[in-house]
Tab-separated table of C-alpha atoms in Angstrom:
chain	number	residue	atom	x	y	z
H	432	UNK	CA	40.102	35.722	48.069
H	433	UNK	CA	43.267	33.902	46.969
H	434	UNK	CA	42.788	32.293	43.707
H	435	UNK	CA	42.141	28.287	43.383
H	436	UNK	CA	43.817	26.024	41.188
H	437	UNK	CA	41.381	24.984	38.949
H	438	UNK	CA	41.237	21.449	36.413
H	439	UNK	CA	38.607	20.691	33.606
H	440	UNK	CA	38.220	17.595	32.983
H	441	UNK	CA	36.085	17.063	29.962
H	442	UNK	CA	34.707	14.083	28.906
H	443	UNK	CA	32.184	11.815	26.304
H	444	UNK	CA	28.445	12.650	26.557
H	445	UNK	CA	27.054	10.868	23.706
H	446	UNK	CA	27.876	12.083	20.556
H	447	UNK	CA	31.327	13.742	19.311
H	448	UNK	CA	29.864	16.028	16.899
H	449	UNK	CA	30.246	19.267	18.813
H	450	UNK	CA	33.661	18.810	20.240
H	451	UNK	CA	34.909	21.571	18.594
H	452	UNK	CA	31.736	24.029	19.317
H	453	UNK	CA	32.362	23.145	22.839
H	454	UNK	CA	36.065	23.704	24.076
H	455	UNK	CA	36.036	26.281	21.482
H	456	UNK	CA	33.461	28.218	23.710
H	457	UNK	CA	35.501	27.391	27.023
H	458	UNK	CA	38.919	28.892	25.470
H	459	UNK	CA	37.164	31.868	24.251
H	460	UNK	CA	34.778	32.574	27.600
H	461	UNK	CA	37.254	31.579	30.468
H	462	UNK	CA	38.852	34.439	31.707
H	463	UNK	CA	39.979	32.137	35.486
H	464	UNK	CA	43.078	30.275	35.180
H	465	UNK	CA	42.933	26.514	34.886
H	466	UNK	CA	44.504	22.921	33.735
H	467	UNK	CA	41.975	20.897	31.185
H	468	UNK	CA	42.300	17.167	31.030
H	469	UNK	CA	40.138	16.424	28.294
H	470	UNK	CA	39.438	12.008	27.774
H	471	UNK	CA	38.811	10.746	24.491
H	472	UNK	CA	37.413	7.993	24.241
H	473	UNK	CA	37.465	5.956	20.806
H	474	UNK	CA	36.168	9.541	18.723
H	475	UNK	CA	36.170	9.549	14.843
H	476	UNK	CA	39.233	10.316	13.273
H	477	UNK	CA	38.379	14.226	12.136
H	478	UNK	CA	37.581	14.960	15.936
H	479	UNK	CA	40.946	12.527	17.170
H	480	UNK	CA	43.231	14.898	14.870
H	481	UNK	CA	41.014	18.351	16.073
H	482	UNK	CA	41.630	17.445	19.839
H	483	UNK	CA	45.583	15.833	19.080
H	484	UNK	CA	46.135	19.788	17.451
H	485	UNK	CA	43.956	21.686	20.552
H	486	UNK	CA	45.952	19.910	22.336
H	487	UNK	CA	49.420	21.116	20.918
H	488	UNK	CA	48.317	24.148	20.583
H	489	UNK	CA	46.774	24.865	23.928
H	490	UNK	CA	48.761	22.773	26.213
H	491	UNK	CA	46.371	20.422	28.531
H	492	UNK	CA	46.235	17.168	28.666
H	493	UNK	CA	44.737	14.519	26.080
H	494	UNK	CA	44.166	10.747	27.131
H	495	UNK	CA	42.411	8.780	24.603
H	496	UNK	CA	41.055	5.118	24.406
H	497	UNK	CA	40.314	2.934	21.574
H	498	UNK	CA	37.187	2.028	22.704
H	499	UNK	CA	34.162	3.714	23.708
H	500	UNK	CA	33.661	4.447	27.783
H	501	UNK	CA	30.918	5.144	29.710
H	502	UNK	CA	30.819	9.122	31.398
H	503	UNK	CA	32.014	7.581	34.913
H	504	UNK	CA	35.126	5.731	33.552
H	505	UNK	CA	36.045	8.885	31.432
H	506	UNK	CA	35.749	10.982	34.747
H	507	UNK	CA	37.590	8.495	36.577
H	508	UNK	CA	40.405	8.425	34.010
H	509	UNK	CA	40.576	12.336	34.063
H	510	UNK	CA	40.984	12.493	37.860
H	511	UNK	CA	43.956	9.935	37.455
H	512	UNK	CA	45.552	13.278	35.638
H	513	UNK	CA	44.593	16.000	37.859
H	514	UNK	CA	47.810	17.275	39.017
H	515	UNK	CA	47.914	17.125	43.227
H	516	UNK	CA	48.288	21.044	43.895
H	517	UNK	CA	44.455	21.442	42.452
H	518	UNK	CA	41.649	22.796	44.520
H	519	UNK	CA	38.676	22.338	42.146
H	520	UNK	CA	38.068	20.032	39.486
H	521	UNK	CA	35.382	20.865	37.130
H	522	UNK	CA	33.442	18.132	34.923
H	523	UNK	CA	32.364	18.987	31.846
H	524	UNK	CA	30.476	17.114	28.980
H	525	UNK	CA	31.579	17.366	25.459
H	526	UNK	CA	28.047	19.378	24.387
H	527	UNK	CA	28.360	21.610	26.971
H	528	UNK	CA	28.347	25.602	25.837
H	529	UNK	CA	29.665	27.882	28.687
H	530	UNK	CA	29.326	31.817	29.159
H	531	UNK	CA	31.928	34.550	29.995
H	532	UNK	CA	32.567	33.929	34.010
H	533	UNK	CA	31.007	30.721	34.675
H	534	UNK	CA	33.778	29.473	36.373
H	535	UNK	CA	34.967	32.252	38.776
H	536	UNK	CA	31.351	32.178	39.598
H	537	UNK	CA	31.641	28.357	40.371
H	538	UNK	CA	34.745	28.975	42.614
H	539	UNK	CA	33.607	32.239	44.648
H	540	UNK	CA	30.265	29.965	45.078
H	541	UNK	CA	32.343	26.880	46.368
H	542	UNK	CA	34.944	29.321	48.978
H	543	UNK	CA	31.782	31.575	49.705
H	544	UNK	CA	29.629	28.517	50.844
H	545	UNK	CA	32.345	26.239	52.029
H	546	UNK	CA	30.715	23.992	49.344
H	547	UNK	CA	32.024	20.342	48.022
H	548	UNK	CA	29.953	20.645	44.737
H	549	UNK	CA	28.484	23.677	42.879
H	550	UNK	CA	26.619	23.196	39.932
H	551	UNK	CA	25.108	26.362	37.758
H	552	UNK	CA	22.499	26.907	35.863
H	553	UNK	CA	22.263	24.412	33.132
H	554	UNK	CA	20.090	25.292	30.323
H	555	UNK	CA	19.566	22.867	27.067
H	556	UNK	CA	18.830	23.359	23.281
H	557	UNK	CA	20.678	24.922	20.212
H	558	UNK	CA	19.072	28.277	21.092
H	559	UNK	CA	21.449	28.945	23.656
H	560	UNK	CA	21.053	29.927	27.290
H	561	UNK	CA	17.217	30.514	27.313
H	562	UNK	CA	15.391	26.660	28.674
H	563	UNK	CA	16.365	26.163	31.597
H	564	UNK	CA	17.638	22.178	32.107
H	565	UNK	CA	18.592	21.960	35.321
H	566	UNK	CA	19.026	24.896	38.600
H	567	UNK	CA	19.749	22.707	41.108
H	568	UNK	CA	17.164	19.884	42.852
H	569	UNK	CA	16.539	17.485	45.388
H	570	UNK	CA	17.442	13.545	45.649
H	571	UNK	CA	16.983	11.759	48.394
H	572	UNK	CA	15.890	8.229	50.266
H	573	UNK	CA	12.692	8.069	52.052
H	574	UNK	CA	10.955	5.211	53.973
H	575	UNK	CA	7.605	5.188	53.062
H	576	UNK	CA	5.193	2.190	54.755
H	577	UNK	CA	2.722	0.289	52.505
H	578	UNK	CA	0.660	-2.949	53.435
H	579	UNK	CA	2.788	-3.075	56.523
H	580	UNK	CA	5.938	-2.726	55.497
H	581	UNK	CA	8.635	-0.070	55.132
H	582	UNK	CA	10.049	0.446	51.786
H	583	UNK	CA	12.764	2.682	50.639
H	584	UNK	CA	11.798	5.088	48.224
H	585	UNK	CA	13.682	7.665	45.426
H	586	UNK	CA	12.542	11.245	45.926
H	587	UNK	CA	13.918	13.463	42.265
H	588	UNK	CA	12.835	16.873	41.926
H	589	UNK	CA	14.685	19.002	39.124
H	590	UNK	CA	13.924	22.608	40.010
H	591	UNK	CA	12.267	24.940	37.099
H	592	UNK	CA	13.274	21.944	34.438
H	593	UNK	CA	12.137	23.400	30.926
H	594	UNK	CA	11.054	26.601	32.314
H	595	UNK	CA	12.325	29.738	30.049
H	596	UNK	CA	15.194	31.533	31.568
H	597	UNK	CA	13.594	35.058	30.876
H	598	UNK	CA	10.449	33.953	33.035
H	599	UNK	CA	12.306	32.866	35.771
H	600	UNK	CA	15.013	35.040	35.803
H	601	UNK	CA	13.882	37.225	39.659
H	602	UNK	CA	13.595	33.570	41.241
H	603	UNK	CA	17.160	32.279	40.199
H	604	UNK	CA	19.281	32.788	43.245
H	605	UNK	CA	21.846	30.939	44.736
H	606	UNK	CA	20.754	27.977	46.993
H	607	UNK	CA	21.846	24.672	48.749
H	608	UNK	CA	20.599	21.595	47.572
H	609	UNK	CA	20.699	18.200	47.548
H	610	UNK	CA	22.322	17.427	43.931
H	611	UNK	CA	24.110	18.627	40.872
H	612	UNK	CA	24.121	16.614	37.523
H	613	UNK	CA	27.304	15.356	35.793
H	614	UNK	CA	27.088	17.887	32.127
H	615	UNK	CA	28.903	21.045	34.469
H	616	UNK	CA	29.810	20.519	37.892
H	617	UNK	CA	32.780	22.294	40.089
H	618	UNK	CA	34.071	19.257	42.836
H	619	UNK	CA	36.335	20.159	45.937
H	620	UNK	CA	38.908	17.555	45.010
H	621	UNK	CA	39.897	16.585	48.634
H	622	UNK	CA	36.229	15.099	48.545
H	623	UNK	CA	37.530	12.127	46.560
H	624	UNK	CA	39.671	10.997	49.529
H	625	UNK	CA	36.901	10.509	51.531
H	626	UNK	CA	33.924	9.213	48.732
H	627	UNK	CA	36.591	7.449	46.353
H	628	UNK	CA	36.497	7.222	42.677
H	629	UNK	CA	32.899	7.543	40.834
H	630	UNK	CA	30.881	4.334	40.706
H	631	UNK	CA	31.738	2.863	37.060
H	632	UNK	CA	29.241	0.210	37.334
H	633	UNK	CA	25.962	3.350	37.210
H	634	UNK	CA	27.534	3.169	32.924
H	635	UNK	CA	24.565	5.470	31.965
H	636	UNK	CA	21.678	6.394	34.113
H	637	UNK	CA	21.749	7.271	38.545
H	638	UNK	CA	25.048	8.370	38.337
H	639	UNK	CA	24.843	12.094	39.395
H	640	UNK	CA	21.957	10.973	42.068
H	641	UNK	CA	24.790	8.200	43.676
H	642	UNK	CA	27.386	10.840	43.297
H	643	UNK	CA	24.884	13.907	45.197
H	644	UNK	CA	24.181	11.381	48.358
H	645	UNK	CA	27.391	10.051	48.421
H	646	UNK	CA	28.844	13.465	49.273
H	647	UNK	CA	25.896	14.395	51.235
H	648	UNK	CA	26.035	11.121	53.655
H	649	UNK	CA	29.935	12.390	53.971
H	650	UNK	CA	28.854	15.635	54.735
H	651	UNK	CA	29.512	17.770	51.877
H	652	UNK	CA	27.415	20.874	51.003
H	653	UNK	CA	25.559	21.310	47.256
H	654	UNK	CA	24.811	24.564	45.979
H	655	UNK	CA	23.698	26.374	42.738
H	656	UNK	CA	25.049	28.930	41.388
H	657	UNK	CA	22.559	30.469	38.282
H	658	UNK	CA	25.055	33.107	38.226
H	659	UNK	CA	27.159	31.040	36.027
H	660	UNK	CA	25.159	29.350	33.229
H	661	UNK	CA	26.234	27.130	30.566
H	662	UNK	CA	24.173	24.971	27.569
H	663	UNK	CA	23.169	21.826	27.311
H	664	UNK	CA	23.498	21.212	23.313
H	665	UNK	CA	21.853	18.228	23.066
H	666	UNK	CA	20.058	18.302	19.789
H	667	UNK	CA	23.229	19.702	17.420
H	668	UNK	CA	21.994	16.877	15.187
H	669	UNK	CA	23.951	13.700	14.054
H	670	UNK	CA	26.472	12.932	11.663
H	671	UNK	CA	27.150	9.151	10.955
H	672	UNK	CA	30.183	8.891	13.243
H	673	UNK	CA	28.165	9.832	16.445
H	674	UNK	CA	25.508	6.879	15.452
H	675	UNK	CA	27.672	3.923	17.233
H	676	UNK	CA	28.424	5.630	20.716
H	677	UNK	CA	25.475	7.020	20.746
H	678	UNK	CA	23.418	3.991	20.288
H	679	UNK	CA	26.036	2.416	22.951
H	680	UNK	CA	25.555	5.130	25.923
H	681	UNK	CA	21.730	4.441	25.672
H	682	UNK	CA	22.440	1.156	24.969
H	683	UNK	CA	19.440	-1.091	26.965
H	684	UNK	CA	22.080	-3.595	28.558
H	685	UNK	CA	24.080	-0.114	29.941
H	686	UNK	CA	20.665	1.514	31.301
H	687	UNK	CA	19.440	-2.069	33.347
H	688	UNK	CA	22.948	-3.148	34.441
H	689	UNK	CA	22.867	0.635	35.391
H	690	UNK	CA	19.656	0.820	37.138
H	691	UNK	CA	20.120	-2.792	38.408
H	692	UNK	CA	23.614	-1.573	40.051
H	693	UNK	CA	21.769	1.454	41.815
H	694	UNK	CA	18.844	-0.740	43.491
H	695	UNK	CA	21.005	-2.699	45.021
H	696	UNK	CA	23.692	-0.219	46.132
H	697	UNK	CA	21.724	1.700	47.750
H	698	UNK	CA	18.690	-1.331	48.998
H	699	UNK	CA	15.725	-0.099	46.678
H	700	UNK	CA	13.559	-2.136	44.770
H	701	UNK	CA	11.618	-2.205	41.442
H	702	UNK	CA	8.289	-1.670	42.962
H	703	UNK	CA	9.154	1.829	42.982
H	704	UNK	CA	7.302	3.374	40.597
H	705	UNK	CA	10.589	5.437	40.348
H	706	UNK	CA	12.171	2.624	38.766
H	707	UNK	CA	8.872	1.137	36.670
H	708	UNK	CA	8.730	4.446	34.968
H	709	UNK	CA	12.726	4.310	33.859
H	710	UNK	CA	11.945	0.228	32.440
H	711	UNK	CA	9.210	1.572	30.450
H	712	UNK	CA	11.143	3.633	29.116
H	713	UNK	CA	14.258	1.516	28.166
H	714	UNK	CA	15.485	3.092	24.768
H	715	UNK	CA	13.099	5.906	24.608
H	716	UNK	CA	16.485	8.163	23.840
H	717	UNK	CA	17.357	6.206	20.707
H	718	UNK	CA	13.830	5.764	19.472
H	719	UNK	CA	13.138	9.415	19.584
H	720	UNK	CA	16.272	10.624	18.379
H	721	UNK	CA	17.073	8.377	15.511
H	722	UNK	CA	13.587	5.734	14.725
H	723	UNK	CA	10.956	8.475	14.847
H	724	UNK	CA	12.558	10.841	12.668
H	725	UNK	CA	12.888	7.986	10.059
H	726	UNK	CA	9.022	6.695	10.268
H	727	UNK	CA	8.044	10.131	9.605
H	728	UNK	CA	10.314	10.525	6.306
H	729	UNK	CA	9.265	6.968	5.165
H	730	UNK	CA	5.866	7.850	5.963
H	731	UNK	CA	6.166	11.070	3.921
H	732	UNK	CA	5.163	13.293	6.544
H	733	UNK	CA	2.792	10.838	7.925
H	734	UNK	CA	2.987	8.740	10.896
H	735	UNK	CA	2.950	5.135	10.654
H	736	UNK	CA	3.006	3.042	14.086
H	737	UNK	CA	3.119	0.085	12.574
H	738	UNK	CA	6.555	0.559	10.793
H	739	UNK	CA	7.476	2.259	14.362
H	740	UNK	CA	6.871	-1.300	16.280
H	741	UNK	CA	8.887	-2.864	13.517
H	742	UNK	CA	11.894	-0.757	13.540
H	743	UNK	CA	11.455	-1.168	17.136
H	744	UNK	CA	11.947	-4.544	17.002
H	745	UNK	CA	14.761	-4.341	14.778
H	746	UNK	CA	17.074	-1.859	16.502
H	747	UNK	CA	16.946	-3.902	19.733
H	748	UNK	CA	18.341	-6.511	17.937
H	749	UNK	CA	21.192	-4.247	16.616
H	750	UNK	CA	21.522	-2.668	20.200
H	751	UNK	CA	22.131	-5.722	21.657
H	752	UNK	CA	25.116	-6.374	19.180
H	753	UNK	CA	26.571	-3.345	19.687
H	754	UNK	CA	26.758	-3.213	23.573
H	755	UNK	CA	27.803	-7.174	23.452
H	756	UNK	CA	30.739	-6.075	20.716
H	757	UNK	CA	31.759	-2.920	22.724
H	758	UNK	CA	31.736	-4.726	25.885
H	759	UNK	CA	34.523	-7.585	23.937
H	760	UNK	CA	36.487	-4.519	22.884
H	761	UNK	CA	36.702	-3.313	26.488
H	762	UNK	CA	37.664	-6.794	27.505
H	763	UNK	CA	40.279	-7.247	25.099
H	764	UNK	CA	41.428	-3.701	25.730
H	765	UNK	CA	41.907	-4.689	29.570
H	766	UNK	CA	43.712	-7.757	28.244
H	767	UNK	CA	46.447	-5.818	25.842
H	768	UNK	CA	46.733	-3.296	29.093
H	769	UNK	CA	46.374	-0.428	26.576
H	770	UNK	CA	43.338	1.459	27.638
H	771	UNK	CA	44.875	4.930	28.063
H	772	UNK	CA	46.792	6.734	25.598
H	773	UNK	CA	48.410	9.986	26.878
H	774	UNK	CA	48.962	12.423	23.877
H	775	UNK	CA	49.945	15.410	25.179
């Protein structure tokens, strides 16, 4: 098999904590040959000077913003820097941890299969490689007919999500299916001339299920490949820096403009219980991760749900600043024409 030019391009998740923990792992486990692009967008100043010396030392690419950007924009800023004689691109998160020969695994998968997107086995949690996050699924868009009427319907299925790896390990195999999410994913890149850019307006939430039936209504082929498997880190804990962004990429107005964007792109509506479930939910992430901990130390060990409702209360107010100031910054940003800064 001749060997395939290969890009990273590495992006924002929601924190910027474990930058380091993360490309360090790709430079030490990446035997294949490839280009990184790696997009910064708006990262403290200790992680800005890390990646501005990676970056010297190892030779890619470094664009950075000064303001935050959603995953999508990131990704669509990297692919503006993928140079034209690549096969592959590969997204990555910035918490991702990968293992020795993920990626030839990726690309034999992808030539093997004749495949436009191959994702592999995505596992999650500081004890690395064991809980299985994601090993492929299914997405699609059903009509389903109730009182009369024909309504169009999300089908998600994640496939052995939270299982442990050693448990599963004789039923991971290799598989087609019908979509891949966004923290490790291998991309033909000729795929982009036919599907375009990512959708910026999905700025948190639906993005890897518009991305999987885009390529599938354009005839593309999704596979797995648990042969390569990579980490998840989400829960590497916070340092004050991270608080902002993270707040921001969970941010309430992101997730409904988000989920508001997807309805009507693809002509669903909010009876789906598929879409009651996610309002429900709106800033579950940032209530768990940051306002629960809290209660329980103010609470001293307790649980008190009445301070819970009230810090509640309180943080939507602050959300709601923060996602109105970052979405000025991005507006004055677009103004000055300086949102990409190309360091290296």
């Amino acid at each position: 098999m001749n060997e395939k030019t290969v890009t990273l391009i590495v992006v924002p998740r929601e924190r910027f904590s474990y930058t380091r923990e993360s490309l360090e792992s790709i430079y030490q486990c990446t035997q294949y040959p490839f280009d990184l692009v790696y997009v910064d967008g708006n990262s403290p100043a200790y992680i800005k000077n890390y990646l501005a010396q990676k970056a010297e030392e190892k030779q890619f690419k470094l664009i950075r913003t000064e303001h935050y950007l959603s995953p999508n924009q990131a990704r669509n800023i990297g692919l503006q820097h993928v140079n034209k004689e690549t096969d592959y691109v590969v997204f990555v998160d910035n918490d991702i941890h990968v293992t020795p020969g993920w990626l030839e695994k990726l690309v034999n998968c992808a030539e093997e299969e004749s495949a436009a997107v191959v994702c592999p086995l995505v596992c999650i949690g500081k004890n690395l490689h064991s809980k299985i996050h994601l090993a492929g699924g299914e997405a699609s868009i059903s009509l389903e007919l109730k009182n009369g009427k024909n309504r169009r319907k999300v089908h998600e299925k994640h496939y052995f999500v939270n299982r442990p790896v050693a448990d599963v390990k004789d039923q991971l195999h290799r598989r087609e299916c019908e979509f891949a999410e966004f923290h490790c994913v291998l991309v033909r890149k000729d795929i982009f001339d036919e599907i375009g850019l990512l959708d910026e307006k999905l700025l948190n939430t639906r993005e890897h299920i518009d991305f999987s039936m885009t390529v599938t209504n354009a005839g593309g082929k999704i596979f797995c490949e648990p042969d390569s498997v990579t980490t998840y880190v989400n829960n590497s804990g916070f340092v004050r820096s991270d608080l902002t962004y993270f707040m921001l990429r969970w941010s309430d107005a992101w997730e409904v403009g988000s989920l508001e964007h997807f309805m009507q792109k693809w002509d669903l509506t909010i009876k789906d219980k598929y879409f009651k479930k996610r309002y429900r939910r709106l800033g579950q992430r940032r209530h768990k991760a940051l306002l629960r901990p809290l209660v329980r130390q103010l609470s001293f060990g307790g649980y008190a749900t009445w301070l819970e409702k009230m810090l509640i209360s309180a943080e939507r107010k602050l959300n709601r600043s923060i996602s109105d100031r970052a979405k000025r910054n991005r507006e004055r940003a677009d103004r000055r024409n300086q949102d990409q800064l190309v360091i290296n």
